[in-house]
Amino acid sequence: MIYLLPHTVLEAAQRTPDKEAFKCGQDSLSYGELGSQIQQLASVLWRLGVRRGDRVGVYLNRSIETAIAVHGIMYAGAAYVPLDPKAPAARTRFQLQ
């Protein structure tokens, strides 16, 4: 059953694991690879104590790694907070507080 966006990705990973899921420049990731990395990240977050409803900052430029982070955080039950690496440091500090 699909509850969250990452569940749709994991379902697609089961149906069409070799189909391209993301492309960024020359890099690409299949649904199978994406699904595996989403689950790995969620597992790490759970071991670190991240629980449903927690907020996790994502301090990355747009990339395949950003997609993995966003989906992995949501799969872990947390909410992702986008942090802009190009933003002034004061703004990032404010968001973290």
Coordinates of C-alpha atoms in Angstrom, one line a residue:
M1 CA 0.0 0.0 0.0
I2 CA 1.3 3.5 -0.9
Y3 CA 1.3 6.0 2.0
L4 CA 4.2 8.3 1.1
L5 CA 6.0 9.4 -2.0
P6 CA 8.9 7.1 -1.3
H7 CA 6.5 4.2 -1.4
T8 CA 5.7 4.9 -5.0
V9 CA 9.4 4.9 -5.8
L10 CA 9.9 1.6 -4.0
E11 CA 6.9 0.1 -5.8
A12 CA 8.4 1.2 -9.1
A13 CA 11.7 -0.3 -8.0
Q14 CA 10.0 -3.7 -7.7
R15 CA 8.1 -3.4 -11.1
T16 CA 10.8 -1.8 -13.2
P17 CA 14.2 -1.8 -11.3
D18 CA 16.3 -1.0 -14.4
K19 CA 14.2 1.9 -15.6
E20 CA 15.8 5.3 -15.1
A21 CA 14.4 7.2 -12.2
F22 CA 16.5 10.3 -12.0
K23 CA 19.0 12.1 -14.3
C24 CA 21.2 15.0 -13.3
G25 CA 23.8 16.0 -15.9
Q26 CA 25.7 12.9 -16.8
D27 CA 24.6 11.0 -13.7
S28 CA 21.5 8.8 -13.6
L29 CA 20.0 6.4 -11.2
S30 CA 17.6 3.5 -11.8
Y31 CA 14.5 2.8 -9.7
G32 CA 16.2 -0.2 -8.3
E33 CA 19.3 1.8 -7.2
L34 CA 17.2 4.6 -5.9
G35 CA 15.0 2.3 -3.9
S36 CA 18.0 0.6 -2.4
Q37 CA 19.6 3.9 -1.4
I38 CA 16.4 5.2 0.0
Q39 CA 16.1 2.2 2.3
Q40 CA 19.8 2.4 3.3
L41 CA 19.5 6.1 4.3
A42 CA 16.3 5.5 6.2
S43 CA 18.0 2.7 8.1
V44 CA 20.9 4.9 9.0
L45 CA 18.5 7.6 10.2
W46 CA 16.6 5.2 12.4
R47 CA 19.8 4.0 13.9
L48 CA 20.8 7.6 14.6
G49 CA 17.5 8.0 16.5
V50 CA 15.4 9.9 13.9
R51 CA 11.7 9.2 14.4
R52 CA 8.4 10.0 12.8
G53 CA 7.8 13.7 12.8
D54 CA 11.4 14.7 13.3
R55 CA 12.9 17.3 11.0
V56 CA 16.1 16.6 9.0
G57 CA 18.0 19.3 7.2
V58 CA 19.2 18.8 3.6
Y59 CA 22.1 21.1 2.9
L60 CA 22.9 20.0 -0.7
N61 CA 22.7 21.6 -4.1
R62 CA 20.3 20.0 -6.5
S63 CA 21.6 16.6 -7.4
I64 CA 20.8 12.9 -7.4
E65 CA 22.1 12.8 -3.8
T66 CA 19.4 15.4 -2.9
A67 CA 16.7 13.2 -4.3
I68 CA 18.0 10.2 -2.3
A69 CA 18.1 12.4 0.8
V70 CA 14.6 13.8 0.4
H71 CA 13.0 10.4 -0.3
G72 CA 15.1 8.6 2.4
I73 CA 14.1 11.1 5.1
M74 CA 10.5 10.8 4.2
Y75 CA 10.7 7.0 4.2
A76 CA 12.1 7.2 7.7
G77 CA 9.0 9.1 8.7
A78 CA 10.7 12.5 9.1
A79 CA 10.2 15.7 7.4
Y80 CA 13.0 17.2 5.3
V81 CA 14.0 20.8 5.7
P82 CA 15.7 22.2 2.5
L83 CA 18.7 24.3 3.4
D84 CA 20.2 26.4 0.6
P85 CA 24.0 26.2 0.5
K86 CA 24.0 29.5 -1.4
A87 CA 22.0 31.3 1.3
P88 CA 23.7 33.7 3.7
A89 CA 25.0 31.9 6.8
A90 CA 22.7 34.0 9.1
R91 CA 19.7 32.6 7.3
T92 CA 20.9 29.0 7.6
R93 CA 21.6 29.5 11.3
F94 CA 18.1 31.0 11.7
Q95 CA 16.5 27.9 10.0
L96 CA 18.5 25.5 12.1
Q97 CA 17.3 27.2 15.3

